[in-house]
mmCIF file of C-alpha atoms in Angstrom:
data_model
loop_
_atom_site.group_PDB
_atom_site.id
_atom_site.type_symbol
_atom_site.label_atom_id
_atom_site.label_comp_id
_atom_site.label_asym_id
_atom_site.label_seq_id
_atom_site.Cartn_x
_atom_site.Cartn_y
_atom_site.Cartn_z
ATOM 1 C CA MET A 1 18.952 16.596 22.015
ATOM 2 C CA ASP A 2 21.225 16.774 19.061
ATOM 3 C CA VAL A 3 21.299 20.743 19.277
ATOM 4 C CA GLN A 4 23.873 20.659 15.901
ATOM 5 C CA HIS A 5 20.870 19.104 14.139
ATOM 6 C CA ASN A 6 18.663 21.825 15.092
ATOM 7 C CA ILE A 7 20.542 24.195 14.595
ATOM 8 C CA ALA A 8 20.469 23.073 11.219
ATOM 9 C CA GLU A 9 16.706 22.766 10.856
ATOM 10 C CA ALA A 10 16.250 25.804 11.592
ATOM 11 C CA ALA A 11 18.464 26.813 9.261
ATOM 12 C CA ALA A 12 17.375 25.155 6.952
ATOM 13 C CA GLU A 13 13.522 26.328 7.307
ATOM 14 C CA PRO A 14 12.707 29.946 7.203
ATOM 15 C CA LEU A 15 10.904 31.568 10.093
ATOM 16 C CA ARG A 16 7.582 32.526 9.502
ATOM 17 C CA VAL A 17 6.667 36.067 9.468
ATOM 18 C CA VAL A 18 3.414 37.048 8.963
ATOM 19 C CA PRO A 19 2.681 40.501 7.091
ATOM 20 C CA ALA A 20 -0.716 42.300 9.192
ATOM 21 C CA GLY A 21 -3.449 41.638 7.216
ATOM 22 C CA PRO A 22 -7.393 41.023 7.681
ATOM 23 C CA ASP A 23 -8.316 40.486 11.595
ATOM 24 C CA VAL A 24 -10.982 37.434 12.043
ATOM 25 C CA PRO A 25 -14.383 38.404 13.097
ATOM 26 C CA GLY A 26 -15.330 37.050 15.677
ATOM 27 C CA ALA A 27 -17.915 33.576 14.816
ATOM 28 C CA ARG A 28 -13.992 32.801 12.987
ATOM 29 C CA PHE A 29 -12.113 33.744 16.434
ATOM 30 C CA HIS A 30 -14.683 31.635 18.279
ATOM 31 C CA ASP A 31 -14.343 28.840 15.768
ATOM 32 C CA ILE A 32 -10.667 28.396 15.642
ATOM 33 C CA SER A 33 -10.327 28.785 19.417
ATOM 34 C CA SER A 34 -12.749 25.874 19.844
ATOM 35 C CA ARG A 35 -10.429 23.417 17.520
ATOM 36 C CA ILE A 36 -7.450 24.316 18.904
ATOM 37 C CA LEU A 37 -9.182 23.472 22.675
ATOM 38 C CA GLY A 38 -10.704 20.918 21.415
ATOM 39 C CA SER A 39 -7.058 19.209 19.869
ATOM 40 C CA ILE A 40 -5.053 19.847 22.809
ATOM 41 C CA ASN A 41 -8.647 18.335 25.187
ATOM 42 C CA THR A 42 -8.490 15.071 23.155
ATOM 43 C CA VAL A 43 -4.315 14.509 24.579
ATOM 44 C CA ILE A 44 -4.218 16.578 27.644
ATOM 45 C CA ASP A 45 -6.944 14.412 29.948
ATOM 46 C CA GLY A 46 -9.179 16.538 32.685
ATOM 47 C CA LYS A 47 -7.515 19.427 32.094
ATOM 48 C CA PRO A 48 -9.288 22.280 29.833
ATOM 49 C CA GLU A 49 -8.148 24.990 32.070
ATOM 50 C CA ALA A 50 -4.611 24.637 31.963
ATOM 51 C CA ALA A 51 -5.457 24.165 27.710
ATOM 52 C CA ARG A 52 -7.690 27.303 27.817
ATOM 53 C CA LEU A 53 -4.654 29.642 29.741
ATOM 54 C CA ALA A 54 -2.076 28.086 27.439
ATOM 55 C CA LEU A 55 -3.788 29.486 24.421
ATOM 56 C CA THR A 56 -5.238 32.989 26.616
ATOM 57 C CA VAL A 57 -1.201 33.170 27.143
ATOM 58 C CA LEU A 58 -0.229 32.429 23.214
ATOM 59 C CA LEU A 59 -2.842 35.268 21.887
ATOM 60 C CA ALA A 60 -1.773 37.522 24.498
ATOM 61 C CA GLN A 61 1.717 37.376 23.148
ATOM 62 C CA GLY A 62 2.956 36.132 26.294
ATOM 63 C CA HIS A 63 5.367 32.976 26.877
ATOM 64 C CA LEU A 64 4.809 30.114 29.163
ATOM 65 C CA LEU A 65 6.432 28.495 32.072
ATOM 66 C CA LEU A 66 4.583 25.168 32.854
ATOM 67 C CA GLU A 67 6.269 23.953 36.521
ATOM 68 C CA ASP A 68 4.983 20.676 38.056
ATOM 69 C CA VAL A 69 6.149 17.231 39.349
ATOM 70 C CA PRO A 70 7.445 14.920 36.580
ATOM 71 C CA GLY A 71 5.292 12.810 34.786
ATOM 72 C CA VAL A 72 1.898 15.236 34.111
ATOM 73 C CA GLY A 73 1.847 16.076 30.922
ATOM 74 C CA LYS A 74 3.744 19.493 30.917
ATOM 75 C CA THR A 75 5.880 18.942 27.668
ATOM 76 C CA LEU A 76 2.809 17.061 26.237
ATOM 77 C CA LEU A 77 1.066 20.059 26.751
ATOM 78 C CA ALA A 78 3.564 22.073 25.578
ATOM 79 C CA LYS A 79 4.285 19.768 21.907
ATOM 80 C CA THR A 80 0.603 19.487 21.410
ATOM 81 C CA LEU A 81 -0.350 23.583 21.607
ATOM 82 C CA ALA A 82 2.366 23.565 18.978
ATOM 83 C CA ARG A 83 1.044 21.157 17.130
ATOM 84 C CA THR A 84 -2.131 22.436 16.615
ATOM 85 C CA ILE A 85 -0.688 25.252 14.868
ATOM 86 C CA ASP A 86 0.665 25.106 11.265
ATOM 87 C CA CYS A 87 4.157 26.820 12.440
ATOM 88 C CA THR A 88 7.436 26.367 12.717
ATOM 89 C CA VAL A 89 8.659 24.476 16.278
ATOM 90 C CA ASN A 90 12.110 23.499 17.644
ATOM 91 C CA ARG A 91 12.403 22.105 21.177
ATOM 92 C CA ILE A 92 15.477 22.605 23.228
ATOM 93 C CA GLN A 93 16.433 19.733 26.535
ATOM 94 C CA PHE A 94 18.101 22.110 28.296
ATOM 95 C CA THR A 95 20.967 19.910 30.181
ATOM 96 C CA PRO A 96 23.789 21.838 32.360
ATOM 97 C CA ASP A 97 26.444 21.528 29.394
ATOM 98 C CA LEU A 98 24.569 23.490 27.196
ATOM 99 C CA LEU A 99 26.211 26.793 25.602
ATOM 100 C CA PRO A 100 24.052 29.984 24.862
ATOM 101 C CA SER A 101 25.301 29.388 21.371
ATOM 102 C CA ASP A 102 23.117 26.524 21.111
ATOM 103 C CA VAL A 103 20.417 28.005 21.588
ATOM 104 C CA THR A 104 20.726 31.766 19.683
ATOM 105 C CA GLY A 105 23.014 30.532 17.032
ATOM 106 C CA VAL A 106 26.619 30.767 16.417
ATOM 107 C CA SER A 107 28.973 32.745 13.892
ATOM 108 C CA ILE A 108 31.033 29.813 11.515
ATOM 109 C CA PHE A 109 33.713 30.991 9.059
ATOM 110 C CA SER A 110 32.381 30.085 5.549
ATOM 111 C CA GLN A 111 35.592 28.927 3.542
ATOM 112 C CA ASP A 112 33.490 29.769 0.134
ATOM 113 C CA THR A 113 32.790 33.399 1.272
ATOM 114 C CA ARG A 114 35.590 33.949 3.595
ATOM 115 C CA ARG A 115 33.558 35.287 5.717
ATOM 116 C CA PHE A 116 31.708 34.595 8.821
ATOM 117 C CA GLU A 117 28.393 33.865 8.490
ATOM 118 C CA PHE A 118 25.428 33.257 10.920
ATOM 119 C CA ARG A 119 23.454 29.838 11.382
ATOM 120 C CA PRO A 120 20.498 30.153 13.332
ATOM 121 C CA GLY A 121 19.822 28.167 16.176
ATOM 122 C CA PRO A 122 16.440 26.444 17.578
ATOM 123 C CA VAL A 123 15.352 29.469 18.770
ATOM 124 C CA PHE A 124 14.369 30.868 15.582
ATOM 125 C CA ALA A 125 11.181 29.004 15.236
ATOM 126 C CA ASN A 126 7.471 30.655 16.015
ATOM 127 C CA ILE A 127 7.520 27.986 19.149
ATOM 128 C CA VAL A 128 10.164 27.328 21.264
ATOM 129 C CA ILE A 129 9.407 24.137 23.964
ATOM 130 C CA GLY A 130 12.144 24.648 26.673
ATOM 131 C CA ASP A 131 12.110 21.484 28.138
ATOM 132 C CA GLU A 132 13.936 21.687 31.842
ATOM 133 C CA ILE A 133 15.149 24.710 31.559
ATOM 134 C CA ASN A 134 16.393 24.950 35.138
ATOM 135 C CA ARG A 135 18.985 22.320 34.280
ATOM 136 C CA ALA A 136 20.854 24.959 31.977
ATOM 137 C CA SER A 137 23.367 27.385 33.998
ATOM 138 C CA ALA A 138 22.067 30.573 34.297
ATOM 139 C CA LYS A 139 24.450 31.847 30.959
ATOM 140 C CA THR A 140 22.205 29.309 29.375
ATOM 141 C CA GLN A 141 19.430 30.517 30.693
ATOM 142 C CA SER A 142 20.189 34.544 30.068
ATOM 143 C CA SER A 143 20.432 34.050 26.714
ATOM 144 C CA LEU A 144 16.562 33.740 26.393
ATOM 145 C CA LEU A 145 16.308 36.898 28.031
ATOM 146 C CA GLU A 146 16.445 39.218 24.616
ATOM 147 C CA CYS A 147 14.894 36.599 22.707
ATOM 148 C CA MET A 148 11.875 36.683 25.237
ATOM 149 C CA GLU A 149 11.587 40.319 25.829
ATOM 150 C CA GLU A 150 12.176 42.105 22.071
ATOM 151 C CA HIS A 151 12.006 38.871 20.239
ATOM 152 C CA GLN A 152 15.539 39.456 18.299
ATOM 153 C CA VAL A 153 18.621 37.818 19.324
ATOM 154 C CA THR A 154 22.342 39.360 19.224
ATOM 155 C CA VAL A 155 25.427 37.640 18.025
ATOM 156 C CA ASP A 156 28.747 38.947 17.243
ATOM 157 C CA GLY A 157 27.217 42.590 17.448
ATOM 158 C CA THR A 158 24.724 41.612 14.649
ATOM 159 C CA THR A 159 20.907 41.682 15.687
ATOM 160 C CA HIS A 160 18.757 39.403 13.895
ATOM 161 C CA ALA A 161 14.841 39.468 14.054
ATOM 162 C CA LEU A 162 13.024 36.509 15.337
ATOM 163 C CA GLY A 163 9.543 35.067 13.836
ATOM 164 C CA ASP A 164 6.080 37.158 14.513
ATOM 165 C CA PRO A 165 4.366 35.472 16.305
ATOM 166 C CA PHE A 166 7.009 34.018 18.915
ATOM 167 C CA MET A 167 6.361 32.036 21.997
ATOM 168 C CA VAL A 168 8.310 30.295 24.405
ATOM 169 C CA VAL A 169 7.131 27.753 26.049
ATOM 170 C CA ALA A 170 9.174 26.422 29.392
ATOM 171 C CA THR A 171 9.067 23.407 31.641
ATOM 172 C CA GLN A 172 10.564 22.593 35.219
ATOM 173 C CA ASN A 173 10.383 20.489 38.031
ATOM 174 C CA PRO A 174 10.224 21.876 41.118
ATOM 175 C CA ILE A 175 10.973 18.577 43.496
ATOM 176 C CA GLU A 176 13.919 17.318 41.914
ATOM 177 C CA MET A 177 16.260 19.998 42.623
ATOM 178 C CA GLU A 178 19.991 18.435 42.524
ATOM 179 C CA GLY A 179 21.894 20.100 39.357
ATOM 180 C CA THR A 180 19.360 22.394 38.850
ATOM 181 C CA TYR A 181 19.840 26.235 38.057
ATOM 182 C CA PRO A 182 16.836 28.063 39.900
ATOM 183 C CA LEU A 183 15.185 30.915 37.175
ATOM 184 C CA PRO A 184 16.067 34.423 38.556
ATOM 185 C CA GLU A 185 13.292 36.605 39.121
ATOM 186 C CA ALA A 186 14.036 38.521 36.016
ATOM 187 C CA GLN A 187 14.029 35.408 34.094
ATOM 188 C CA ARG A 188 10.677 34.435 35.639
ATOM 189 C CA ASP A 189 9.021 37.710 35.456
ATOM 190 C CA ARG A 190 9.267 37.703 31.598
ATOM 191 C CA PHE A 191 6.801 34.975 31.326
ATOM 192 C CA MET A 192 3.246 35.955 31.057
ATOM 193 C CA ALA A 193 2.089 32.866 33.053
ATOM 194 C CA ARG A 194 3.071 29.782 35.431
ATOM 195 C CA ILE A 195 0.517 26.618 34.874
ATOM 196 C CA SER A 196 0.791 23.877 37.341
ATOM 197 C CA LEU A 197 -1.165 20.835 36.005
ATOM 198 C CA GLY A 198 -1.233 18.911 38.609
ATOM 199 C CA TYR A 199 -2.768 15.532 38.937
ATOM 200 C CA PRO A 200 -5.366 14.126 36.899
ATOM 201 C CA ASP A 201 -8.703 12.860 38.769
ATOM 202 C CA SER A 202 -9.735 9.132 38.413
ATOM 203 C CA ARG A 203 -12.245 9.429 36.089
ATOM 204 C CA ALA A 204 -9.410 11.289 33.563
ATOM 205 C CA GLU A 205 -6.649 8.611 34.482
ATOM 206 C CA VAL A 206 -8.886 5.823 33.102
ATOM 207 C CA ASP A 207 -9.551 7.504 30.230
ATOM 208 C CA MET A 208 -5.880 8.014 30.001
ATOM 209 C CA LEU A 209 -5.149 4.191 29.863
ATOM 210 C CA GLU A 210 -7.889 3.504 27.972
ATOM 211 C CA THR A 211 -6.733 5.764 24.952
ATOM 212 C CA HIS A 212 -2.886 6.005 25.400
ATOM 213 C CA GLN A 213 -1.482 2.681 25.723
ATOM 214 C CA SER A 214 -0.969 1.414 21.746
ATOM 215 C CA VAL A 215 -0.310 4.895 20.194
ATOM 216 C CA SER A 216 1.054 8.569 21.321
ATOM 217 C CA PRO A 217 -1.966 10.291 21.324
ATOM 218 C CA LEU A 218 0.052 13.256 19.293
ATOM 219 C CA GLU A 219 0.439 11.140 16.418
ATOM 220 C CA GLY A 220 -3.768 11.761 15.902
ATOM 221 C CA ILE A 221 -3.038 15.819 16.548
ATOM 222 C CA ARG A 222 -3.519 17.955 12.910
ATOM 223 C CA PRO A 223 -3.209 21.645 12.469
ATOM 224 C CA VAL A 224 -6.428 22.954 12.904
ATOM 225 C CA ALA A 225 -4.846 27.090 12.493
ATOM 226 C CA SER A 226 -2.509 28.343 10.398
ATOM 227 C CA VAL A 227 0.442 31.089 11.569
ATOM 228 C CA ALA A 228 -2.058 34.056 9.825
ATOM 229 C CA ASP A 229 -4.860 32.997 11.616
ATOM 230 C CA ILE A 230 -2.911 33.262 14.562
ATOM 231 C CA ALA A 231 -1.495 36.516 13.912
ATOM 232 C CA ALA A 232 -5.167 37.651 13.168
ATOM 233 C CA MET A 233 -6.452 36.517 16.760
ATOM 234 C CA MET A 234 -3.799 38.437 18.363
ATOM 235 C CA ARG A 235 -4.799 41.712 16.292
ATOM 236 C CA GLU A 236 -7.667 41.167 17.488
ATOM 237 C CA VAL A 237 -7.069 40.503 21.184
ATOM 238 C CA ARG A 238 -4.822 44.113 20.707
ATOM 239 C CA GLY A 239 -8.364 45.579 19.645
ATOM 240 C CA VAL A 240 -10.360 44.602 22.891
ATOM 241 C CA TYR A 241 -11.108 47.743 24.698
ATOM 242 C CA VAL A 242 -10.097 48.647 28.370
ATOM 243 C CA SER A 243 -12.381 50.756 30.629
ATOM 244 C CA PRO A 244 -10.429 53.107 32.588
ATOM 245 C CA ALA A 245 -12.100 51.667 35.741
ATOM 246 C CA VAL A 246 -10.833 48.317 34.673
ATOM 247 C CA LYS A 247 -7.258 49.668 34.549
ATOM 248 C CA GLU A 248 -7.286 51.111 37.880
ATOM 249 C CA TYR A 249 -8.077 47.695 39.648
ATOM 250 C CA THR A 250 -5.656 46.281 37.632
ATOM 251 C CA VAL A 251 -3.059 48.794 39.073
ATOM 252 C CA ALA A 252 -5.037 48.263 42.666
ATOM 253 C CA VAL A 253 -3.876 44.939 42.691
ATOM 254 C CA GLY A 254 -0.393 45.146 41.564
ATOM 255 C CA HIS A 255 -0.180 47.947 44.577
ATOM 256 C CA ALA A 256 -1.725 45.740 46.913
ATOM 257 C CA THR A 257 0.627 42.889 46.641
ATOM 258 C CA ARG A 258 3.839 45.484 46.917
ATOM 259 C CA GLN A 259 2.573 46.910 50.216
ATOM 260 C CA HIS A 260 1.821 43.341 51.713
ATOM 261 C CA PRO A 261 3.207 42.667 54.784
ATOM 262 C CA ARG A 262 4.337 39.081 53.644
ATOM 263 C CA LEU A 263 5.437 39.662 50.803
ATOM 264 C CA ARG A 264 9.149 40.644 49.871
ATOM 265 C CA LEU A 265 8.727 41.980 46.132
ATOM 266 C CA GLY A 266 5.460 42.003 44.900
ATOM 267 C CA ALA A 267 4.339 42.415 41.092
ATOM 268 C CA SER A 268 6.500 44.721 38.528
ATOM 269 C CA PRO A 269 4.808 47.023 35.953
ATOM 270 C CA ARG A 270 5.749 44.646 33.670
ATOM 271 C CA SER A 271 3.290 42.087 35.243
ATOM 272 C CA LEU A 272 0.461 44.541 35.541
ATOM 273 C CA LEU A 273 0.653 45.209 31.453
ATOM 274 C CA GLN A 274 1.151 41.397 30.742
ATOM 275 C CA LEU A 275 -2.142 40.598 33.536
ATOM 276 C CA LEU A 276 -3.872 42.813 31.395
ATOM 277 C CA ARG A 277 -3.338 41.646 28.055
ATOM 278 C CA ALA A 278 -4.131 38.269 29.319
ATOM 279 C CA ALA A 279 -7.445 39.396 30.749
ATOM 280 C CA LYS A 280 -8.046 41.109 26.970
ATOM 281 C CA ALA A 281 -7.442 37.657 25.604
ATOM 282 C CA GLY A 282 -9.240 35.853 28.503
ATOM 283 C CA ALA A 283 -12.819 38.358 26.868
ATOM 284 C CA ALA A 284 -11.913 37.658 23.658
ATOM 285 C CA LEU A 285 -12.329 33.396 24.379
ATOM 286 C CA GLU A 286 -15.595 34.586 25.683
ATOM 287 C CA GLY A 287 -16.902 36.258 23.176
ATOM 288 C CA ARG A 288 -16.411 39.669 24.344
ATOM 289 C CA ASP A 289 -14.745 42.929 22.767
ATOM 290 C CA PHE A 290 -14.560 44.361 26.312
ATOM 291 C CA VAL A 291 -12.874 43.498 29.520
ATOM 292 C CA LEU A 292 -14.547 43.045 33.220
ATOM 293 C CA PRO A 293 -12.741 43.004 36.279
ATOM 294 C CA ASP A 294 -13.480 39.243 36.151
ATOM 295 C CA ASP A 295 -11.186 38.941 33.461
ATOM 296 C CA VAL A 296 -8.481 40.513 35.417
ATOM 297 C CA ALA A 297 -9.051 38.245 38.319
ATOM 298 C CA ALA A 298 -9.301 34.906 36.401
ATOM 299 C CA VAL A 299 -6.072 35.293 35.652
ATOM 300 C CA ALA A 300 -4.255 37.187 38.176
ATOM 301 C CA ASP A 301 -3.118 33.638 40.380
ATOM 302 C CA ALA A 302 -1.369 32.494 36.728
ATOM 303 C CA VAL A 303 0.155 35.802 35.798
ATOM 304 C CA LEU A 304 1.312 37.156 39.273
ATOM 305 C CA ALA A 305 1.820 34.271 41.741
ATOM 306 C CA HIS A 306 5.200 32.974 40.410
ATOM 307 C CA ARG A 307 6.501 36.622 40.513
ATOM 308 C CA LEU A 308 5.906 37.245 44.396
ATOM 309 C CA LEU A 309 8.248 36.308 47.250
ATOM 310 C CA LEU A 310 7.373 35.552 50.608
ATOM 311 C CA ASP A 311 9.284 36.370 53.887
ATOM 312 C CA ARG A 312 10.169 33.619 56.002
ATOM 313 C CA LYS A 313 7.331 34.153 58.099
ATOM 314 C CA ALA A 314 4.142 33.535 55.565
ATOM 315 C CA THR A 315 7.142 30.663 54.421
ATOM 316 C CA SER A 316 6.859 29.022 58.169
ATOM 317 C CA ALA A 317 3.063 29.967 58.428
ATOM 318 C CA GLY A 318 2.718 27.500 55.086
ATOM 319 C CA GLU A 319 1.226 30.396 53.370
ATOM 320 C CA THR A 320 1.859 30.654 49.622
ATOM 321 C CA ALA A 321 2.030 32.856 46.969
ATOM 322 C CA SER A 322 -1.351 31.974 45.539
ATOM 323 C CA SER A 323 -3.134 32.025 48.454
ATOM 324 C CA ILE A 324 -2.148 35.625 48.748
ATOM 325 C CA VAL A 325 -2.959 36.576 45.861
ATOM 326 C CA GLN A 326 -6.594 34.934 46.255
ATOM 327 C CA GLU A 327 -6.762 37.259 49.448
ATOM 328 C CA ILE A 328 -5.764 40.478 47.886
ATOM 329 C CA LEU A 329 -8.732 39.641 45.228
ATOM 330 C CA SER A 330 -10.878 39.223 47.463
ATOM 331 C CA ARG A 331 -10.257 42.593 49.393
ATOM 332 C CA VAL A 332 -9.048 45.014 46.411
ATOM 333 C CA PRO A 333 -12.623 47.127 45.753
ATOM 334 C CA VAL A 334 -14.081 46.745 42.178
ATOM 335 C CA ALA A 335 -15.995 50.019 40.615
ATOM 336 C CA ARG A 336 -19.911 49.248 40.583
ATOM 337 C CA GLU A 337 -19.972 50.454 37.065
ATOM 338 C CA ILE A 338 -17.816 49.943 34.286
ATOM 339 C CA GLN A 339 -18.428 51.730 31.240
ATOM 340 C CA ARG A 340 -17.631 51.385 27.868
ATOM 341 C CA ARG A 341 -16.989 53.528 25.381
#
């Protein structure tokens, strides 16, 4: 990636910050989300669940980590999601020599004004695609912490606000670990969800060979939603009702991870907040204005598994964080009656 070119592009195109406006009605919410998912599914063959979860994270105002073996479409999914929305998008190719200023921007002395002027980095976009994030050093990775948590960048003591909406979609390869810097727990905890795409089935691969030979599938993708549409959908998601019983169920799931004998690190309070936000987005995509325990369970693995640390005994026994999350979901009781206001 030409970092300086990307920084120049970011400086030339202003961020789109959308003022508050009327929320989208239920029918329009369903129409826009269906169009976004339809566009993604024309490019990513045989992975409708991954497309839906990516949209869920976007509407829940979270960040997404795509982790899988090479060649299964991680970057393609990130690019497709970005192209379905008429917003600013920047891609950063993370490498060992990438500097924090290559991500956030840098202050440059201007001969004309005789003062330092801030040149925004590629992180100044509505959707930022971080390709192979674990190939950058820990110092460069940490430059995203403030961006992802507080939606702002501080350079030379001056704070600069990022766009609204703002989402980081990062990819990493868990197999080829030479020359990589694994994401620390604090960094992983800032990603709302992790998706592992996996290999497509035989039918999907045959379809891919038939349709993706001559042209890139991305060439046919056009924006089907505006930034204002997405911002309104996010406000709609924030208004989804969560009963006290569902909140208690969510907390019970989190506490069960902290007390599990085969886990060294359980779910953080931040992860429970993000779990509930993702559940609210999932409920809205189902056409409901209230959350059920099933909505929490549906996103629990994607939201919690990448934050959990297993002990050595569990690892040697072949257990995974996902299997422990499923075990917890199977034994945490659900209130029989979920009452709405």
